[in-house]
Short mmCIF file of C-alpha atoms in Angstrom, two decimals:
data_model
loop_
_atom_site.label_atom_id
_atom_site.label_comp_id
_atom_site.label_asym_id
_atom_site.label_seq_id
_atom_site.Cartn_x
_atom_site.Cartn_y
_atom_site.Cartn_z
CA UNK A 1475 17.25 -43.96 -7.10
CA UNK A 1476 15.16 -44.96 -3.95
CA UNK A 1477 14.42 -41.51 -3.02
CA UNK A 1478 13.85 -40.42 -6.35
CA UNK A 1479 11.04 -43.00 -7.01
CA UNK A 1480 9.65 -42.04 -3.64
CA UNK A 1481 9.27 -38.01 -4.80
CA UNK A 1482 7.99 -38.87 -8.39
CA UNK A 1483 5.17 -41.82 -6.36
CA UNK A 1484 4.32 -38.67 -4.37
CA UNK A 1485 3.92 -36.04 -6.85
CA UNK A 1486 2.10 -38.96 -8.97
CA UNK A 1487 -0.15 -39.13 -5.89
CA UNK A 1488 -0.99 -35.37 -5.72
CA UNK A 1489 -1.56 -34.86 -9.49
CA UNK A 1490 -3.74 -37.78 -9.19
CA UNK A 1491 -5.76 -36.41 -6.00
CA UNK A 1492 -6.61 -33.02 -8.56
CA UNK A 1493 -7.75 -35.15 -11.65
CA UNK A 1494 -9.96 -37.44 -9.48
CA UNK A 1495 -11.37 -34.16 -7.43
CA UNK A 1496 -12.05 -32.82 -11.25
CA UNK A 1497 -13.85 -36.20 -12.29
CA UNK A 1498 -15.92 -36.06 -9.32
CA UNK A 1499 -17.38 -32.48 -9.93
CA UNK A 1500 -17.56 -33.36 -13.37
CA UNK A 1501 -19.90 -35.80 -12.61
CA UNK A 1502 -21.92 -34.15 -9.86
CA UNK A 1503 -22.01 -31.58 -12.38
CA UNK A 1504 -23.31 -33.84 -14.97
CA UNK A 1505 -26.07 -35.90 -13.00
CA UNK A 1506 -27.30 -32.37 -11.12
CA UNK A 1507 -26.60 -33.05 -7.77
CA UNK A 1508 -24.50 -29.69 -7.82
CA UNK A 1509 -25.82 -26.85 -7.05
CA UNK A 1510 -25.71 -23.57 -9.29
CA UNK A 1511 -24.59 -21.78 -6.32
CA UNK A 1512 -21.37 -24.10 -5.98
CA UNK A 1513 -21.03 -24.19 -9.45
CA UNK A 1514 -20.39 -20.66 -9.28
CA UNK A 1515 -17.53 -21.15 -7.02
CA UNK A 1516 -15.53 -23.51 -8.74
CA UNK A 1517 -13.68 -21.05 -10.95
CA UNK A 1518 -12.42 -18.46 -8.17
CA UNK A 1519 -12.11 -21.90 -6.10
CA UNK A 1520 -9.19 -23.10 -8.72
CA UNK A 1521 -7.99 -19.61 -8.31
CA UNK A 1522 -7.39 -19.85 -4.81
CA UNK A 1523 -5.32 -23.35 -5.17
CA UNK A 1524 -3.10 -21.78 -7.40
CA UNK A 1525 -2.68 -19.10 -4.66
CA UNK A 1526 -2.27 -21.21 -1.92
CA UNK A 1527 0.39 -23.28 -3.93
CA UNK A 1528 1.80 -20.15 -4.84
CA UNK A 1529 1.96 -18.83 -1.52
CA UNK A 1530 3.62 -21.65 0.10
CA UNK A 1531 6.81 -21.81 -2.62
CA UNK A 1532 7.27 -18.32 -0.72
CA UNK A 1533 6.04 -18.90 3.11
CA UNK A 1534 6.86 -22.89 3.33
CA UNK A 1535 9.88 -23.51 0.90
CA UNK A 1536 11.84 -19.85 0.99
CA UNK A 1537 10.53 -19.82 4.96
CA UNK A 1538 9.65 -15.79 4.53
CA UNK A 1539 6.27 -14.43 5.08
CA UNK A 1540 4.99 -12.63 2.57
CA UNK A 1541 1.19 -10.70 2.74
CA UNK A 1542 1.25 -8.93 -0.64
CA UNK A 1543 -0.20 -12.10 -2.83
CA UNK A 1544 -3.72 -10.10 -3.13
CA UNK A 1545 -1.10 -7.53 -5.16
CA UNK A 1546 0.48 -9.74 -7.33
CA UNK A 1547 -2.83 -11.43 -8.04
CA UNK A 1548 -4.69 -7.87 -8.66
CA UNK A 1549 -1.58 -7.03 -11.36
CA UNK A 1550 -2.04 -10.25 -13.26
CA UNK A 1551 -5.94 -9.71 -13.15
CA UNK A 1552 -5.99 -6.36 -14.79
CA UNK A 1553 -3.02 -6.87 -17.01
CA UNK A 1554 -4.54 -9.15 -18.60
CA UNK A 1555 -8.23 -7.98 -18.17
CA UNK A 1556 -7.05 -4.43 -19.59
CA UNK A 1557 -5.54 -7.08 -23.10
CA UNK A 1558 -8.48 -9.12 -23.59
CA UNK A 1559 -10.78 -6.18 -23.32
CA UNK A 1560 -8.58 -4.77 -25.66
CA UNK A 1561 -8.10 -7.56 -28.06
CA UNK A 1562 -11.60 -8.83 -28.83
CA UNK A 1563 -11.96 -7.77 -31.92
CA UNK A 1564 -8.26 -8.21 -33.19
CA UNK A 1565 -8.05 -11.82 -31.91
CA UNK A 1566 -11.55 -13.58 -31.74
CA UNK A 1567 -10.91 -16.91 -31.37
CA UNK A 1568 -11.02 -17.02 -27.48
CA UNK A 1569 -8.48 -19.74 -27.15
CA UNK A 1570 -5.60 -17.64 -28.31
CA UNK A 1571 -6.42 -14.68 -26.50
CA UNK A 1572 -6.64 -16.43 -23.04
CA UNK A 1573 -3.22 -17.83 -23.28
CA UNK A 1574 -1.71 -14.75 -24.35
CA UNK A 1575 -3.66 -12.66 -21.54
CA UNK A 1576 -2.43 -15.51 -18.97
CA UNK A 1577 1.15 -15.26 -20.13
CA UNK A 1578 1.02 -11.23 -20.00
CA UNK A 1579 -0.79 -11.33 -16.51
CA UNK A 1580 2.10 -14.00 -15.31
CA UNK A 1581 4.55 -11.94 -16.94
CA UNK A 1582 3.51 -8.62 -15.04
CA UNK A 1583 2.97 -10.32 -11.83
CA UNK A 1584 6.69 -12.21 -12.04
CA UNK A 1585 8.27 -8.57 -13.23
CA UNK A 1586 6.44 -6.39 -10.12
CA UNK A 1587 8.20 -10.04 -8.06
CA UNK A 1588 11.45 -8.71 -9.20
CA UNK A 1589 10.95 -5.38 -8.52
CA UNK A 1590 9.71 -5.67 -5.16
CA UNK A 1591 12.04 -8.61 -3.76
CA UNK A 1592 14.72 -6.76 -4.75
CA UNK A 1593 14.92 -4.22 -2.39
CA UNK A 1594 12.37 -6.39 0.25
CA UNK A 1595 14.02 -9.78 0.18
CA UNK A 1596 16.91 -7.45 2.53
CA UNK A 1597 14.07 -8.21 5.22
CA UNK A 1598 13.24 -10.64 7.56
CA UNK A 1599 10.14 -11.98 9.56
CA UNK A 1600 7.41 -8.74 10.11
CA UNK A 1601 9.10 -6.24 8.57
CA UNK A 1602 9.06 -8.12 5.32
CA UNK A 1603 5.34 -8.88 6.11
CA UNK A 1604 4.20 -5.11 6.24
CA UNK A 1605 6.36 -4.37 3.47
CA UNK A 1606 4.51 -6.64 1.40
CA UNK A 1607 1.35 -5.89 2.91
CA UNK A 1608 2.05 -1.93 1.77
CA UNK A 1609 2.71 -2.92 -1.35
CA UNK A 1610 -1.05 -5.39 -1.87
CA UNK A 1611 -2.22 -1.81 -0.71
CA UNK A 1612 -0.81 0.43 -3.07
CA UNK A 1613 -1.46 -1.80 -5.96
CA UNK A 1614 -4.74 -1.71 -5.17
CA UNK A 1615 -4.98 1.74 -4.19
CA UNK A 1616 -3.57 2.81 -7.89
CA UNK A 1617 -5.43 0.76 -9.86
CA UNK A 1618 -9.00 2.71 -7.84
CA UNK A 1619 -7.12 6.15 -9.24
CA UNK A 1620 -6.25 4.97 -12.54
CA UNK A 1621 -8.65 6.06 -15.78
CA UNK A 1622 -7.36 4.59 -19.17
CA UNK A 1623 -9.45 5.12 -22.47
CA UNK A 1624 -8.84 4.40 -26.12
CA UNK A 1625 -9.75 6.59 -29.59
CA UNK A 1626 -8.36 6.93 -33.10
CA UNK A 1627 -5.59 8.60 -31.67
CA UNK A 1628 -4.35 5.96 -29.02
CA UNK A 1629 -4.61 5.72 -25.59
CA UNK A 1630 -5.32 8.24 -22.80
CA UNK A 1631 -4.42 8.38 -19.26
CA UNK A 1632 -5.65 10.14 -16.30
CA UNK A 1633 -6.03 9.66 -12.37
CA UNK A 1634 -8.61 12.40 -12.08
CA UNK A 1635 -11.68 11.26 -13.95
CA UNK A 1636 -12.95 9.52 -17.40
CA UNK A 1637 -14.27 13.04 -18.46
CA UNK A 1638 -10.49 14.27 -18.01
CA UNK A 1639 -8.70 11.88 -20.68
CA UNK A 1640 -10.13 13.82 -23.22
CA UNK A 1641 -11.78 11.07 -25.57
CA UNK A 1642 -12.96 11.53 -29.10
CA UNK A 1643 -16.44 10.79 -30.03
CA UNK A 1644 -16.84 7.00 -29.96
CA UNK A 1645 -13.85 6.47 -27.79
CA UNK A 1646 -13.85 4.01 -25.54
CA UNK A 1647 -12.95 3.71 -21.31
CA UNK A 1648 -11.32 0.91 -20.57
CA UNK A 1649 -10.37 0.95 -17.34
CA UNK A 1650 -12.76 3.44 -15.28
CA UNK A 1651 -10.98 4.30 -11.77
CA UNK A 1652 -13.14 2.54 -8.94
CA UNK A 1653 -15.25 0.94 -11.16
CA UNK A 1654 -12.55 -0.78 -12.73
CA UNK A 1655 -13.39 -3.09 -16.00
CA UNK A 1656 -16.13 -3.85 -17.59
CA UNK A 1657 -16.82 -6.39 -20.20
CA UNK A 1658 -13.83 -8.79 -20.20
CA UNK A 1659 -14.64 -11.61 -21.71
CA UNK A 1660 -15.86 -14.33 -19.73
CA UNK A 1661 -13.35 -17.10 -20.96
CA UNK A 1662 -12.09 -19.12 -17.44
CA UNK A 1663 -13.71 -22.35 -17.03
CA UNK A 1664 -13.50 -24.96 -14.41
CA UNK A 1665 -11.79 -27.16 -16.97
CA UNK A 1666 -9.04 -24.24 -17.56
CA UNK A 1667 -8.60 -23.82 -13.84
CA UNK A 1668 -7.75 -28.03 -13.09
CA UNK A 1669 -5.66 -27.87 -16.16
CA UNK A 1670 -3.75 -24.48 -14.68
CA UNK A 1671 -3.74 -25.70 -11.15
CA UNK A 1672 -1.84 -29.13 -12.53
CA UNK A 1673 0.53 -27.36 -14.14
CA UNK A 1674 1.48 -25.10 -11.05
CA UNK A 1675 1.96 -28.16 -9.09
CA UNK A 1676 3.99 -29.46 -11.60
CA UNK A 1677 6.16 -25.86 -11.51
CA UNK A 1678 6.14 -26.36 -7.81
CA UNK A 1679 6.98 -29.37 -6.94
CA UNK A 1680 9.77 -29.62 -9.64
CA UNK A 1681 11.40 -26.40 -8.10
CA UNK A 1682 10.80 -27.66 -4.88
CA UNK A 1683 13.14 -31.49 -5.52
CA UNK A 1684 15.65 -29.72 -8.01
CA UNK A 1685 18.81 -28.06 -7.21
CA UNK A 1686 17.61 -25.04 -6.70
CA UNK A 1687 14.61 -25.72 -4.74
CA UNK A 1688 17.45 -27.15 -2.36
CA UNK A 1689 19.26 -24.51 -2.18
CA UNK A 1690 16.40 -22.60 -1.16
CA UNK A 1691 15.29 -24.65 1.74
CA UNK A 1692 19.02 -24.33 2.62
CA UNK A 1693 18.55 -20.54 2.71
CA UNK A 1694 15.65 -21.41 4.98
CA UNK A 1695 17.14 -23.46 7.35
CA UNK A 1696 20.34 -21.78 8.09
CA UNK A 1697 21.34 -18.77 6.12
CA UNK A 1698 24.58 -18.29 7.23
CA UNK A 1699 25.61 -21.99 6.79
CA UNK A 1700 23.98 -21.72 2.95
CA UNK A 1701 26.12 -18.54 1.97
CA UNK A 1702 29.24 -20.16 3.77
CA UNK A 1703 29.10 -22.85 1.02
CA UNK A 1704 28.50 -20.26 -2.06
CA UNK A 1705 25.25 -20.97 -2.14
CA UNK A 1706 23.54 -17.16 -3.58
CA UNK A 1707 21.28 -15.78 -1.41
CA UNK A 1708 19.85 -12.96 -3.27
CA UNK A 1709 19.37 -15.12 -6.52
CA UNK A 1710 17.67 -17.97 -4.84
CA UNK A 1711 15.25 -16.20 -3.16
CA UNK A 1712 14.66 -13.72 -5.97
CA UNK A 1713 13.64 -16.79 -7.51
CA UNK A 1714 11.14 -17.95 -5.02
CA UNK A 1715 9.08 -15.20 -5.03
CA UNK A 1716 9.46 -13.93 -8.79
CA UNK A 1717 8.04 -17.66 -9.61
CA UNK A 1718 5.45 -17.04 -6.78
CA UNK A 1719 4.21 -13.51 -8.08
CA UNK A 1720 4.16 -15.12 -11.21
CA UNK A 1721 1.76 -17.31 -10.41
CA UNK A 1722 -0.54 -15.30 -8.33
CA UNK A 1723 -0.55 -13.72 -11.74
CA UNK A 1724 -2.19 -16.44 -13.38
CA UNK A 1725 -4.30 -16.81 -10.80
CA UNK A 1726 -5.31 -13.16 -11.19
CA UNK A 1727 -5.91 -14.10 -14.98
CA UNK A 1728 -8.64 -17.09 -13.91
CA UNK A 1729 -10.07 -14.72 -11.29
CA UNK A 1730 -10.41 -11.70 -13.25
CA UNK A 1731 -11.96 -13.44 -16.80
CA UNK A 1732 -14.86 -15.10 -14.69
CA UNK A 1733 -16.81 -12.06 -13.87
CA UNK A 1734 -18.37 -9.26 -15.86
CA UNK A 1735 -17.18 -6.18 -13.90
CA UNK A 1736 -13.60 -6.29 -12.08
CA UNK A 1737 -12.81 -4.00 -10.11
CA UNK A 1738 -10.19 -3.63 -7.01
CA UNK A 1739 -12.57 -4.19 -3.87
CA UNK A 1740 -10.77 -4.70 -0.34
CA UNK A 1741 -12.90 -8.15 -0.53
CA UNK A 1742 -11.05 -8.89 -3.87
CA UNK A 1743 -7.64 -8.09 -3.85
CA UNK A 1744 -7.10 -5.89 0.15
CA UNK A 1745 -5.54 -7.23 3.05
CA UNK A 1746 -8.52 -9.60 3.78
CA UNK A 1747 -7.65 -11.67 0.56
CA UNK A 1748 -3.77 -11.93 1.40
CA UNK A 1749 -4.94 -13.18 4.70
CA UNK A 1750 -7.02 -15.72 3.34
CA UNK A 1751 -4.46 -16.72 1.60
CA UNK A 1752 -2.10 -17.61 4.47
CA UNK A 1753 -4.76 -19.50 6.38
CA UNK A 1754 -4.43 -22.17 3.58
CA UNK A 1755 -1.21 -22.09 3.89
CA UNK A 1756 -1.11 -22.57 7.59
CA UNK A 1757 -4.12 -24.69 8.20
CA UNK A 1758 -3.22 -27.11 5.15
CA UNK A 1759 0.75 -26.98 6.33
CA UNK A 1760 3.84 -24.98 5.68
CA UNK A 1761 5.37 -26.37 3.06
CA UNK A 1762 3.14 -29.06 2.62
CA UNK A 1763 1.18 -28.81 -1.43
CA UNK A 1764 -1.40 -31.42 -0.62
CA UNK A 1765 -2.53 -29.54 2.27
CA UNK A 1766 -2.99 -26.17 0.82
CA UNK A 1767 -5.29 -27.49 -1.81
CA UNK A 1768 -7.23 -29.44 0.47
CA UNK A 1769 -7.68 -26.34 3.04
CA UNK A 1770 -8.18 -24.08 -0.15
CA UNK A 1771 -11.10 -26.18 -0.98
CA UNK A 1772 -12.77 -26.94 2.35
CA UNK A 1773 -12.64 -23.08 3.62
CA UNK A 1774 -13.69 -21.92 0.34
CA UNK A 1775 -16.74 -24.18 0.08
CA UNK A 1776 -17.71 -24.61 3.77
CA UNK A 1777 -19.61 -21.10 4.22
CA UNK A 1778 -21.39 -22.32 1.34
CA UNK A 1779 -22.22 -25.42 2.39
CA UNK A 1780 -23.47 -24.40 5.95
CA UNK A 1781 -25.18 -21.16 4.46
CA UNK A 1782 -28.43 -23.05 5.47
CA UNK A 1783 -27.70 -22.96 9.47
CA UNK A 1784 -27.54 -19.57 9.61
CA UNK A 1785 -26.74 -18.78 12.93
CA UNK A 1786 -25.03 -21.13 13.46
CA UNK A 1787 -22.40 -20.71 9.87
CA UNK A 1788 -19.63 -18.90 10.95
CA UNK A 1789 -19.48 -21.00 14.53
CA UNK A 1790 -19.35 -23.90 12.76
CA UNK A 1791 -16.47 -22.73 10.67
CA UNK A 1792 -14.60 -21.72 13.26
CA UNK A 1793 -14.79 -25.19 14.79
CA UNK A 1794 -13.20 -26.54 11.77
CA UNK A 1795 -10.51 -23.90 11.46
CA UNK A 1796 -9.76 -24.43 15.23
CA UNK A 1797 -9.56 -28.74 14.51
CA UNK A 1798 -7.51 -28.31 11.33
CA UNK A 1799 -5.02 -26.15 12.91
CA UNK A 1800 -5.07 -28.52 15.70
CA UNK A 1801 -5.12 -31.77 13.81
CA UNK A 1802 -1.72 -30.18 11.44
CA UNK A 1803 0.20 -28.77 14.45
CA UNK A 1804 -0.43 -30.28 17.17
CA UNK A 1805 2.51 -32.35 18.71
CA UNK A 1806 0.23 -35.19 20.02
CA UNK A 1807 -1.41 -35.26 16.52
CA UNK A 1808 1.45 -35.34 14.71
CA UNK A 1809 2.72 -38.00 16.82
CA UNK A 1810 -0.18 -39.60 16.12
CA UNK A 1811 -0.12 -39.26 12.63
CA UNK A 1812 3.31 -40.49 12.02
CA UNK A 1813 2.55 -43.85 14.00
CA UNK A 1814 -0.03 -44.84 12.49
CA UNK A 1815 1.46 -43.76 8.92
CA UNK A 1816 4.47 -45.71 9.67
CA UNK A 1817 2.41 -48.36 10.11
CA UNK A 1818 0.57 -47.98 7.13
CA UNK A 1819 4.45 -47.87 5.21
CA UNK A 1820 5.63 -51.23 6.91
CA UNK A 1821 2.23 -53.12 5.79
CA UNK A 1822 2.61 -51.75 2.43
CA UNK A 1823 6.76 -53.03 2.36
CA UNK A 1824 5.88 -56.57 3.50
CA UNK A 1825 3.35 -56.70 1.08
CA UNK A 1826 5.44 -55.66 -1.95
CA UNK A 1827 8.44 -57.85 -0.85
CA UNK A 1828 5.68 -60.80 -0.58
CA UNK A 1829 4.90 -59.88 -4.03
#
């Protein structure tokens, strides 16, 4: 009962870190002292929690690393860009068609999960790395070579060119090769993105405490020892990264209903994105949910932020990305960070047993 209270006082503690983040935009927002540049940012920026939460279900709780996330984000971003494009007309209120677009973009995502960890969960360490990596690639690679265009007659499909599908007068192209889509409506807000973002920490951090989620960190820690006691291997870790596809799905939906054009850029959903990803994951600490979405946010905004020293940006960043990764895995730091949070525990105890 002990240990229970202690998990629910810490997942109270990092729901509770998002809403007061949220209220404190909100009101830099409100009073101006934000500026449109960063305001800008704070829609891909929820994006990118939800990644880096995402992401560590499969690199911090299941223990494998995985470098397709850009894929599974670029499926639920088109999936669902390619429905609401398609919808606006048949379903205007906006509301309605953004939760069905997020629950199709999820749904794709956690499906292409399924499909790919069936035969690639059989891998280990790097090979499942460039495995996933290949497959961020060929997502991306089909979706540049894919032409889809609607008319009275239905929909059309080529990989050669829009003039090839063949289109009626007054057809339309939805989805134009390398130029991707154009027009989806613009219906991710910041307020969408904290409310999303909450409830993929309450997804992951549920999984994480139940039975299953310990039987996956079983799987991590000794694989042998967690099949020897009937544990499922295969279905656990299915699991793990179906649910994390999933959500780099809904991610995708945010990302890809925030901007006017989408379109499958190596910036936007290539190796350079799943990359990104993982330096969250790392800097903030494996397995650690608090510390993805605080290294989400501060790499995400710091270029930003220091876009006025020039020269002197990217040096600067570097600097931080060098202290982080020393200040999360460093044994002296972590040494030092456990004393002096001990500490903090025992002053806390005496004062609730004085109480």
């Amino acid at each position: 009962m002990k240990k229970m209270s202690k998990t629910t006082k810490s997942n109270m503690i990092t729901y509770l870190m998002v809403v007061v983040l949220f209220i404190v935009v909100q009101v830099m927002v409100t009073t101006g002292n934000l500026s449109s540049l960063l305001q800008g940012l704070l829609v891909p920026l929820c994006a990118y929690v939800i990644l880096a939460v995402s992401l560590n279900l499969t690199v911090g709780i299941l223990g494998e690393l995985s470098l397709g996330h850009a894929g599974f984000m670029c499926v639920g971003a088109f999936t669902s860009a390619f429905f609401s494009k398609c919808a606006v007309e048949a379903i205007p209120v906006a509301g309605v068609r953004y939760l069905i677009a997020l629950l199709i973009g999820a749904a794709a995502a956690g499906i292409c999960g399924i499909l790919i960890g069936i035969p690639v969960l059989r891998l280990k360490g790097d090979y499942l790395a460039i495995v996933t990596l290949a497959f961020g690639e060929i997502i991306k690679n089909i979706v540049n070579i894919l032409f889809i265009g609607r008319d009275s007659k239905g929909f059309h499909f080529s990989t050669k060119d829009s003039m090839s599908l063949g289109l009626e007068d007054g057809g339309q192209v939805i989805v134009n090769g390398p130029q991707g889509i154009t027009g989806t409506p613009k219906d991710s807000t910041f307020v969408i993105g904290v409310v999303l973002i909450l409830i993929t920490l309450f997804i992951v951090l549920n999984l994480m405490h139940s039975r299953s989620g310990r039987a996956i960190m079983a799987i991590r820690d000794n694989r042998i020892a967690a099949e020897s006691v009937g544990i499922n291997i295969t279905k656990y870790k299915l699991m793990a990264f179906s649910i994390s596809a999933a959500l780099a799905g809904v991610a995708g939906v945010i990302y890809a209903h925030n901007l006017a054009t989408l379109t499958a850029q190596p910036k936007n959903f290539g190796y350079n994105m799943s990359i990104m990803i993982l330096v969250f994951v790392v800097l903030g600490g494996i397995g650690n949910m608090r510390g993805s979405i605080i290294a989400a946010i501060i790499l995400t905004l710091l270029p930003e932020l220091l876009r006025s020293l020039s020269d002197y940006r990217m040096l600067i960043y570097a600097i931080v990305l060098i202290v982080m990764m020393l200040f999360n895995w460093s044994p002296k730091a972590i040494e030092w960070r456990e004393k002096h949070l001990s500490r903090f525990r025992r002053k806390n105890n005496k004062t609730e047993e004085a109480a």
